[in-house]
Tab-separated table of N, CA, C and O in Angstrom:
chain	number	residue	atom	x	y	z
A	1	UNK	N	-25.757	17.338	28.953
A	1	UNK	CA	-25.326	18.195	27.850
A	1	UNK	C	-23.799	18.179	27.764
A	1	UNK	O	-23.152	17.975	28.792
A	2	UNK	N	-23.021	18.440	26.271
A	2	UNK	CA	-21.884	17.994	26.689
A	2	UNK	C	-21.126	19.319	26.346
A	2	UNK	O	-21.360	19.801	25.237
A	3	UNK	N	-20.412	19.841	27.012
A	3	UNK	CA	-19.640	21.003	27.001
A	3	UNK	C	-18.740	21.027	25.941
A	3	UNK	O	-17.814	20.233	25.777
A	4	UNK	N	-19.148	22.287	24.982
A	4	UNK	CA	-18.681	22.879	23.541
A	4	UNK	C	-16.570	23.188	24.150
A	4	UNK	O	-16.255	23.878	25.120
A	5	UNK	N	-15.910	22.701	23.545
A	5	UNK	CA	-14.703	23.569	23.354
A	5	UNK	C	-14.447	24.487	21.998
A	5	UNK	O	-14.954	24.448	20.877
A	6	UNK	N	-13.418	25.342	22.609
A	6	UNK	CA	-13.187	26.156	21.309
A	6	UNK	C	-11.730	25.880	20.660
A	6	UNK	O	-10.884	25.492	21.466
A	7	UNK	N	-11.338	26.021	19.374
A	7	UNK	CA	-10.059	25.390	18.799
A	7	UNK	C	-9.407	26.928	19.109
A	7	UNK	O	-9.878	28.065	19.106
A	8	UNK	N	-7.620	26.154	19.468
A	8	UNK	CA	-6.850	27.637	20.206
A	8	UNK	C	-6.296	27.874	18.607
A	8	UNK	O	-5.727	28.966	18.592
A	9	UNK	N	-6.271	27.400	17.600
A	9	UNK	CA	-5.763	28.072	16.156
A	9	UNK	C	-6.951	28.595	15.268
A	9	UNK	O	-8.138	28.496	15.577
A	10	UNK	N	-6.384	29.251	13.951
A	10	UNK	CA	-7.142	29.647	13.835
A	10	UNK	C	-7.515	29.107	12.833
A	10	UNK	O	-7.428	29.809	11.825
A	11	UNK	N	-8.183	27.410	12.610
A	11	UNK	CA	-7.892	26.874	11.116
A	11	UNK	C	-9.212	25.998	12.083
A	11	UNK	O	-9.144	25.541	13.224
A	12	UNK	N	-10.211	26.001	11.233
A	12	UNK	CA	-11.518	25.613	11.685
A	12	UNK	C	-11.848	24.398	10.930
A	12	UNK	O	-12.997	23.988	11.090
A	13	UNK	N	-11.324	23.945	10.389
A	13	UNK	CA	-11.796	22.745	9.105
A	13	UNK	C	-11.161	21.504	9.471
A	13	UNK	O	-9.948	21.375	9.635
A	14	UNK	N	-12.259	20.350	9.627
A	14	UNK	CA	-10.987	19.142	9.962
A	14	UNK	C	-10.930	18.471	8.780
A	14	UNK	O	-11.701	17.886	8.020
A	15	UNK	N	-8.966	18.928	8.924
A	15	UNK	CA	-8.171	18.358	7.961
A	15	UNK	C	-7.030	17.185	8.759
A	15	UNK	O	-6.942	16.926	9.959
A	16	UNK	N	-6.506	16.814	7.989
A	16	UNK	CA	-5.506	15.795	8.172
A	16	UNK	C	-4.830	16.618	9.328
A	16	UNK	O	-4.836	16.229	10.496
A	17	UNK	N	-4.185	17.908	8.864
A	17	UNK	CA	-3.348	18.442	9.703
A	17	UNK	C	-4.112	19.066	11.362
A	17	UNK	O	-3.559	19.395	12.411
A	18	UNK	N	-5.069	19.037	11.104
A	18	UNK	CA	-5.716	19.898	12.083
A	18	UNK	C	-6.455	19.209	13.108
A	18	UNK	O	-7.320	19.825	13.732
A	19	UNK	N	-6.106	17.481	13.453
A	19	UNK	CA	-6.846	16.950	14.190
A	19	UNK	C	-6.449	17.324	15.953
A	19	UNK	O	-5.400	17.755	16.432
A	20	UNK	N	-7.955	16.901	16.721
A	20	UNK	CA	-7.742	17.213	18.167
A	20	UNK	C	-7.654	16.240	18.843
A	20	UNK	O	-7.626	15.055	18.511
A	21	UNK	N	-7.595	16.846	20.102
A	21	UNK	CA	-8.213	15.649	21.349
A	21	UNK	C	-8.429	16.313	22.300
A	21	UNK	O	-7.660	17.078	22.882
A	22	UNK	N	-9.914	15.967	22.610
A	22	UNK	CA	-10.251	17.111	23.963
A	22	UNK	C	-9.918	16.303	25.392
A	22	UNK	O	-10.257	15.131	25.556
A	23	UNK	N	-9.397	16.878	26.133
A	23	UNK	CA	-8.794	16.906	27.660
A	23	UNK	C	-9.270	17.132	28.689
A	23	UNK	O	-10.024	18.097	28.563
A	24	UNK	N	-9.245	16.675	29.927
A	24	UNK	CA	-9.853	17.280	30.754
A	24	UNK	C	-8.472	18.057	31.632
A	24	UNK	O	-7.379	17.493	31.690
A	25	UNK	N	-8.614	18.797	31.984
A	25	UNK	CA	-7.787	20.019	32.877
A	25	UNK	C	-8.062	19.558	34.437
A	25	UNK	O	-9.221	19.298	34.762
A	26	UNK	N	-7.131	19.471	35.280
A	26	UNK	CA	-7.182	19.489	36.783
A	26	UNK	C	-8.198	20.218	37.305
A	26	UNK	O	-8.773	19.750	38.288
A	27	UNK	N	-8.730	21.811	36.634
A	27	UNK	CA	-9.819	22.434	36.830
A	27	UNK	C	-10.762	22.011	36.544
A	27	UNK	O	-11.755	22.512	37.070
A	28	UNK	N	-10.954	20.887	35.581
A	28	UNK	CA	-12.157	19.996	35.431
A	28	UNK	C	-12.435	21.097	34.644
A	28	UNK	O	-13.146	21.856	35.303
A	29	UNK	N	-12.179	21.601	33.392
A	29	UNK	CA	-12.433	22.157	32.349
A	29	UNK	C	-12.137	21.478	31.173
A	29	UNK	O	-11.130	20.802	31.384
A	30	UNK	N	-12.547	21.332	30.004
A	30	UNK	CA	-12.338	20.679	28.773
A	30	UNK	C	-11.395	21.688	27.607
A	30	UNK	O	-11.619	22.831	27.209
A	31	UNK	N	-10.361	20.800	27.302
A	31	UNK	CA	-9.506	22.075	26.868
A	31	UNK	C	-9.426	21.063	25.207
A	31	UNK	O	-10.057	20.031	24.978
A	32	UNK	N	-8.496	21.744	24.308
A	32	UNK	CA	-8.048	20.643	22.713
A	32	UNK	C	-6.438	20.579	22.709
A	32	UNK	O	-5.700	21.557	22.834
A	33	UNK	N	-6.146	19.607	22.587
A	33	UNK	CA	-4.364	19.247	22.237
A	33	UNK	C	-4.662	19.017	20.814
A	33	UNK	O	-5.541	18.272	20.382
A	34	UNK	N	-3.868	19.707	20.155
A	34	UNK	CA	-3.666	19.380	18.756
A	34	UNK	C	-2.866	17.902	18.455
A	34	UNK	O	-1.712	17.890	18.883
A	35	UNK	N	-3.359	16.555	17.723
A	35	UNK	CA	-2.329	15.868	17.816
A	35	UNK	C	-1.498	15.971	16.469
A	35	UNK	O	-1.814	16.424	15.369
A	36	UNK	N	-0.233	15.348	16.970
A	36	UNK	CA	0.819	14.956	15.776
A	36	UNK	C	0.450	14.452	14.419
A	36	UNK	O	-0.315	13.491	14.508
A	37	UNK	N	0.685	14.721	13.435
A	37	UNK	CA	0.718	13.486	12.385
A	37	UNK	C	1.792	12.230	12.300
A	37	UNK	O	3.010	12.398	12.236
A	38	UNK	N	0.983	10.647	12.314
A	38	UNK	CA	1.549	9.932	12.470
A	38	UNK	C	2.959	9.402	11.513
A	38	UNK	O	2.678	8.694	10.546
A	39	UNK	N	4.010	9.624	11.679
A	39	UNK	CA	5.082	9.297	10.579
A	39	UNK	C	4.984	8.293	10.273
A	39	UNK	O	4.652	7.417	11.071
A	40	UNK	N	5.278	8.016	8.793
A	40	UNK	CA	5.491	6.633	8.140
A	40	UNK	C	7.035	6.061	8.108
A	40	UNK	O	8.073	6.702	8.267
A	41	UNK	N	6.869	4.712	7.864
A	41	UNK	CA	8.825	4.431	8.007
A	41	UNK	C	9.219	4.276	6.532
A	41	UNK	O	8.377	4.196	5.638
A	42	UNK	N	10.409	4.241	6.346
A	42	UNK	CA	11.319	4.535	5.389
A	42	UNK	C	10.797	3.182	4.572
A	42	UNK	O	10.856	2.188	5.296
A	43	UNK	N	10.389	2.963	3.474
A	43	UNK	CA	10.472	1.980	2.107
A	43	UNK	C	11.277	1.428	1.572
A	43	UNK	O	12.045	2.169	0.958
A	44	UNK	N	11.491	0.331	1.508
A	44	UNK	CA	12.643	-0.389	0.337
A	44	UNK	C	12.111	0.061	-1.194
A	44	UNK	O	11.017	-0.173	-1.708
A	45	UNK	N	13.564	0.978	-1.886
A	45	UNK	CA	13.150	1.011	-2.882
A	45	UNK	C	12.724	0.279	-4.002
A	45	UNK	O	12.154	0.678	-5.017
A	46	UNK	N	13.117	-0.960	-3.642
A	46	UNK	CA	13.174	-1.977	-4.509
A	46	UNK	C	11.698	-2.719	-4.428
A	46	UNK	O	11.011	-2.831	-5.443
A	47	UNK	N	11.205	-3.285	-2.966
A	47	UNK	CA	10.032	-4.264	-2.693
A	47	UNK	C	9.231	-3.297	-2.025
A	47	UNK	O	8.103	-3.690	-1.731
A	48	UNK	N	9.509	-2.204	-1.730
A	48	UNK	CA	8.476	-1.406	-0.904
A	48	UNK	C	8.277	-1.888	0.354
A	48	UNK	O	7.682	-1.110	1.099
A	49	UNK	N	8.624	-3.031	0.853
A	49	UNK	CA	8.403	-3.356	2.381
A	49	UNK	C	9.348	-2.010	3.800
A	49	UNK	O	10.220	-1.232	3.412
A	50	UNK	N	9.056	-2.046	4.755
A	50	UNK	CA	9.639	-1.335	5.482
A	50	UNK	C	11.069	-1.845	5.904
A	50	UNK	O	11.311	-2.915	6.463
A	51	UNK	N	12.110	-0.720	5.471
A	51	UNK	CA	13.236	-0.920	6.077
A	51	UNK	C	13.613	-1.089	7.638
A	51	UNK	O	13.468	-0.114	8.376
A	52	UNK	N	14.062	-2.225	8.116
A	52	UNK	CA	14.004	-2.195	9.421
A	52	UNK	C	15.504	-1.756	9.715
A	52	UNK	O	16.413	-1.803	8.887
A	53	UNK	N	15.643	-1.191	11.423
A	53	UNK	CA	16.435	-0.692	12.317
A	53	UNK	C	16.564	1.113	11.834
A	53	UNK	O	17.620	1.638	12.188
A	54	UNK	N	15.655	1.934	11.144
A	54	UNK	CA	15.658	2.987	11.220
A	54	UNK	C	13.773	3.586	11.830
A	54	UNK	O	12.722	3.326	11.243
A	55	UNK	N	13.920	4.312	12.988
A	55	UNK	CA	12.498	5.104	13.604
A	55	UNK	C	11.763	5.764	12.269
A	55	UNK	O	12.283	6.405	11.356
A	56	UNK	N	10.678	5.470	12.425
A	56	UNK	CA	9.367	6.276	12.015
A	56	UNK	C	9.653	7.956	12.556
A	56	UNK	O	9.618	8.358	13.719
A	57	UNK	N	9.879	8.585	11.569
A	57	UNK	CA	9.622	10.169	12.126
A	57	UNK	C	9.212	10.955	10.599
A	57	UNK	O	9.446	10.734	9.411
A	58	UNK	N	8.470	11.987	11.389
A	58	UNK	CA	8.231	13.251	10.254
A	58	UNK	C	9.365	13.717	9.805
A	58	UNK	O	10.339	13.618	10.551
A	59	UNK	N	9.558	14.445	8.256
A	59	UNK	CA	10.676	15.128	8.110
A	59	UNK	C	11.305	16.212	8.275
A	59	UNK	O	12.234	16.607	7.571
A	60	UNK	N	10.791	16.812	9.306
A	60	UNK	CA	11.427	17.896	10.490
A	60	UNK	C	12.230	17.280	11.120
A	60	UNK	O	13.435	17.516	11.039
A	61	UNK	N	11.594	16.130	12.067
A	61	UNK	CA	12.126	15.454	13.280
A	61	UNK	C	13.477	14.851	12.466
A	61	UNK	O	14.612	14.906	12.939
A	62	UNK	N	13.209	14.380	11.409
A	62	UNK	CA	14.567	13.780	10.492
A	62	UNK	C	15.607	14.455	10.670
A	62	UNK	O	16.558	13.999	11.305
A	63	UNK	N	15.602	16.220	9.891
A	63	UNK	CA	16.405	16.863	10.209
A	63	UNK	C	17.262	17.045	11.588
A	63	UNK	O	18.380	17.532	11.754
A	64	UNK	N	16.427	16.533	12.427
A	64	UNK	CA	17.521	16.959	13.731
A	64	UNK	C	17.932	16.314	14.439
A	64	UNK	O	18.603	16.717	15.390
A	65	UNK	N	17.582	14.711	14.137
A	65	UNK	CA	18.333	13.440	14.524
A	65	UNK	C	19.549	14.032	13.771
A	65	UNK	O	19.840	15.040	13.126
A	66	UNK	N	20.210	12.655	14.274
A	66	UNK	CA	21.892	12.445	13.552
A	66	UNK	C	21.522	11.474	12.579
A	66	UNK	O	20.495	10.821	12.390
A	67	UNK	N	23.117	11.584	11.759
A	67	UNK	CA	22.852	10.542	10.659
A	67	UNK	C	22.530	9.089	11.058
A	67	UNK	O	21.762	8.366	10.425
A	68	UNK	N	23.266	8.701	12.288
A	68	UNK	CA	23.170	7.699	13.178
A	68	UNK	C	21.849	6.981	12.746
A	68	UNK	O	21.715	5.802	12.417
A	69	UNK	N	21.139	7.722	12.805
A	69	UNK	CA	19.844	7.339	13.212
A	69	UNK	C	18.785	7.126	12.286
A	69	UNK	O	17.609	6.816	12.476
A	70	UNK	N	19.794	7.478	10.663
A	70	UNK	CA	18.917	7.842	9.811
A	70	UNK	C	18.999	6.804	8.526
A	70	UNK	O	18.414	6.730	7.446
A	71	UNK	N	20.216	5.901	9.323
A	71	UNK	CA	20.599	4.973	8.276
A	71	UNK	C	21.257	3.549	8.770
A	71	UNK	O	21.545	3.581	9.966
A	72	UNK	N	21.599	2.136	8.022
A	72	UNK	CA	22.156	1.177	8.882
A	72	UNK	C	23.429	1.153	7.866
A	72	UNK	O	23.449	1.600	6.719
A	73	UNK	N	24.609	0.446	8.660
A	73	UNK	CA	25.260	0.351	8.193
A	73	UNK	C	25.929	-0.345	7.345
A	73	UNK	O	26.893	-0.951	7.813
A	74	UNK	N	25.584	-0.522	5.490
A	74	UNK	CA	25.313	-1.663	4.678
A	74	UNK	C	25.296	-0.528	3.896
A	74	UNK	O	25.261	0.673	4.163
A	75	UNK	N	25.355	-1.672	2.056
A	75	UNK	CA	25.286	-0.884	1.370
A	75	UNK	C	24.131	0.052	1.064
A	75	UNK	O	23.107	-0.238	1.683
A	76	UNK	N	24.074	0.753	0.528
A	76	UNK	CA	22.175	1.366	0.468
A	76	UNK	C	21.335	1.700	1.473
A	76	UNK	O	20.178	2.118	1.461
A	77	UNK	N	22.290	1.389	2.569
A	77	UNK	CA	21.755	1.611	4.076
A	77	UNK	C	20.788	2.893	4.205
A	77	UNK	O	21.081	4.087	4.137
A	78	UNK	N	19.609	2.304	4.401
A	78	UNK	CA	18.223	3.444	4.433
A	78	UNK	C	17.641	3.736	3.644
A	78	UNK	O	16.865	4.691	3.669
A	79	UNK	N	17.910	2.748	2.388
A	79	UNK	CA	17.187	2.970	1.363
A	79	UNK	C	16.580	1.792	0.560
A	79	UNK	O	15.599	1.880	-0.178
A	80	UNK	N	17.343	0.616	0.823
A	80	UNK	CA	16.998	-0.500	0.615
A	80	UNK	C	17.139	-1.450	2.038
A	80	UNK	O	17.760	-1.149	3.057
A	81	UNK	N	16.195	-2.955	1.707
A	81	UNK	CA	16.238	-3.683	2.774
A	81	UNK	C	17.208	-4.723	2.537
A	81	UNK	O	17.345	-5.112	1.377
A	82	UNK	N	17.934	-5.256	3.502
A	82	UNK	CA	19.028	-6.293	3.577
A	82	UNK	C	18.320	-7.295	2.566
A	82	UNK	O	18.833	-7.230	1.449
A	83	UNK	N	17.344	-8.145	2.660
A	83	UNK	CA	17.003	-8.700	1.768
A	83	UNK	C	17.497	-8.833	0.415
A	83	UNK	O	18.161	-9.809	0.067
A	84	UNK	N	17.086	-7.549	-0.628
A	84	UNK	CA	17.381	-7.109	-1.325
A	84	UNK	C	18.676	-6.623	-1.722
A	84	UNK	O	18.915	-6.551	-2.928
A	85	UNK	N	19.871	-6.151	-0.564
A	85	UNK	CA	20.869	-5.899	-0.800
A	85	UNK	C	21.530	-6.943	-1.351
A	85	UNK	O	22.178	-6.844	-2.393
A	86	UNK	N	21.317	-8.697	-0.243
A	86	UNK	CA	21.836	-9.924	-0.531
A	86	UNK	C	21.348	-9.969	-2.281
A	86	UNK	O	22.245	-10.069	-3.118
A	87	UNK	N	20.204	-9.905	-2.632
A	87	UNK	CA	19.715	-10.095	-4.150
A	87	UNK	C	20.824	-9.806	-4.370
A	87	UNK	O	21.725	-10.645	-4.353
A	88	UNK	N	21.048	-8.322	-4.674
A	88	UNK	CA	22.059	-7.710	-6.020
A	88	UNK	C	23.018	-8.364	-5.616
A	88	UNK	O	23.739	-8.791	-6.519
A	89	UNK	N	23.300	-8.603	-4.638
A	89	UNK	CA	24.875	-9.090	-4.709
A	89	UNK	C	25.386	-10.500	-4.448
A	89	UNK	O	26.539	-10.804	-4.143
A	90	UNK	N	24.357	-11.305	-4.614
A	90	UNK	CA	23.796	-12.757	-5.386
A	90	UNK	C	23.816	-12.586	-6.887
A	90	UNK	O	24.646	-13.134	-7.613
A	91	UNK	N	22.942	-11.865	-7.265
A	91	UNK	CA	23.087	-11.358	-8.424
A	91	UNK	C	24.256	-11.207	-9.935
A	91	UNK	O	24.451	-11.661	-11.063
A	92	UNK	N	24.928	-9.932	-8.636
A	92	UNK	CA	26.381	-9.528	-9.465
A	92	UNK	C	27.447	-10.920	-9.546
A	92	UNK	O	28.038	-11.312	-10.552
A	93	UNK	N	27.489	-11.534	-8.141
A	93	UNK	CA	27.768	-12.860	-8.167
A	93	UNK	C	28.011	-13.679	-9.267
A	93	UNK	O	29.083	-13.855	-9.846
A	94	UNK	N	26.770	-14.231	-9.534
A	94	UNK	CA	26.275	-15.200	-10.532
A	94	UNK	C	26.449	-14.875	-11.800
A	94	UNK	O	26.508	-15.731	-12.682
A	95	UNK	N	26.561	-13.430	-12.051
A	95	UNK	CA	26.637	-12.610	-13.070
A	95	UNK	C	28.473	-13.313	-13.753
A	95	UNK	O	28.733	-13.936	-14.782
A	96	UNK	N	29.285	-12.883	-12.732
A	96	UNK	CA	30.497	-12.475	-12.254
A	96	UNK	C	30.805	-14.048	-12.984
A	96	UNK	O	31.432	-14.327	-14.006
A	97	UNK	N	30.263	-14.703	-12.246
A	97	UNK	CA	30.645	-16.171	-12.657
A	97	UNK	C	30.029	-17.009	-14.427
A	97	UNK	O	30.539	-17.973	-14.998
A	98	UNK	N	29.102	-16.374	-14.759
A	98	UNK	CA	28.683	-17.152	-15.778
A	98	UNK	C	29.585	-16.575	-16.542
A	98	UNK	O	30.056	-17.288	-17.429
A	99	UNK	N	30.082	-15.156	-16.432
A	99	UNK	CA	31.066	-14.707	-17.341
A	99	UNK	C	32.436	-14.950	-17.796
A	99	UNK	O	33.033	-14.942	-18.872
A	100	UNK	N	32.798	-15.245	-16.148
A	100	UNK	CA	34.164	-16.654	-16.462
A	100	UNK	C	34.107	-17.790	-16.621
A	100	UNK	O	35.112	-18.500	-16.586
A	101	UNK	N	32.721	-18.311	-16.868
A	101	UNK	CA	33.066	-19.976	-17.638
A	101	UNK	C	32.571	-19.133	-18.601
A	101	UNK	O	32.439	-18.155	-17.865
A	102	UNK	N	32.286	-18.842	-19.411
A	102	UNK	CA	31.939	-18.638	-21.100
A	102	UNK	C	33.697	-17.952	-21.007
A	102	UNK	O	33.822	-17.459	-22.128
A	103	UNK	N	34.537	-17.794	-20.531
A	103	UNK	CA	35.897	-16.937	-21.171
A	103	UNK	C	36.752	-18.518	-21.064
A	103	UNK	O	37.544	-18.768	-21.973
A	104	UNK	N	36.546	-19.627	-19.851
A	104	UNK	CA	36.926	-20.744	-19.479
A	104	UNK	C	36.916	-21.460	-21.104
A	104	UNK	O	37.871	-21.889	-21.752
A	105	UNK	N	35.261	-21.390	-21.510
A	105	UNK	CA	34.848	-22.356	-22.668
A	105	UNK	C	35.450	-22.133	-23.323
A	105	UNK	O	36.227	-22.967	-23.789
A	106	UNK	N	35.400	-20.451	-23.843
A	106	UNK	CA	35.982	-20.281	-25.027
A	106	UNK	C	37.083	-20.423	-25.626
A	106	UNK	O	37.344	-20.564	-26.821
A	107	UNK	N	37.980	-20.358	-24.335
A	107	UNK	CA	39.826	-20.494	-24.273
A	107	UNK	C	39.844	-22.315	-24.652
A	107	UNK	O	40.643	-22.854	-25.418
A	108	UNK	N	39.103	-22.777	-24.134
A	108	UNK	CA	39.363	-24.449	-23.932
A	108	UNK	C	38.879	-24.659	-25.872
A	108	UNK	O	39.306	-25.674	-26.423
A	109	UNK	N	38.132	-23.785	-26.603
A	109	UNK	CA	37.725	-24.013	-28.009
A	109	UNK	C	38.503	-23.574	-28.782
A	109	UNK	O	38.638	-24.060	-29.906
A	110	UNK	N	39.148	-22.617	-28.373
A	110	UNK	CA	40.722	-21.898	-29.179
A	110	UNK	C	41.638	-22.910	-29.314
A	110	UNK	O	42.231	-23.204	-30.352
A	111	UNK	N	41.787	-23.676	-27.754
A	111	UNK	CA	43.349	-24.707	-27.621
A	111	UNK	C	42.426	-25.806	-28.529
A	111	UNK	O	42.951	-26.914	-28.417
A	112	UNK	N	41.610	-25.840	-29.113
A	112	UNK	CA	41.331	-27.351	-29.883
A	112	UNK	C	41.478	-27.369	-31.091
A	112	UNK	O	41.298	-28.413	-31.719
């Protein structure tokens, strides 16, 4: 027969928040640890893949890290992935440049 535990809160319904794990005690009694909810990691806003070099934490635990910890050091750092940073600024680049040969062309069509 397998020995009933009782939940130490007072929220009886299993929900997301309310999961257990029963234990055994040195007294060889069966006790419940409430566990954690598992944190998700931070998203690239752009591709949605996970930003790497910042921890997985809930946003409690966020609050009481340092910023250190909450971001890399780049543009968009913690909010976008390097990947993507290189894009835009490949991007602005190429941008940057098609705009001075069309001012190149146009000057070279004036002097003719």
């Amino acid at each position: 027969m397998v020995q009933r535990v009782t939940l130490r809160r007072r929220h009886a319904y299993a929900t997301r928040s309310n999961k257990i794990k029963i234990v055994k005690t040195p007294g060889g009694k069966l006790t419940v640890q409430y566990r954690a909810k598992l944190a998700k990691g931070v998203k690239c806003g752009d591709c949605g893949n996970a930003v790497s070099g910042i921890a997985h934490m809930r946003p409690m635990e966020a609050t009481r890290v340092s910023k250190r910890q909450k971001h890399v050091s780049r543009a968009y750092g913690g909010n976008v992935c390097g990947g993507c940073v290189r894009q835009r600024i490949v991007r602005a680049f190429l941008i940057e440049e098609q705009q001075n040969v069309k001012r190149v062309l146009k000057q070279k069509k004036a002097q003719k």
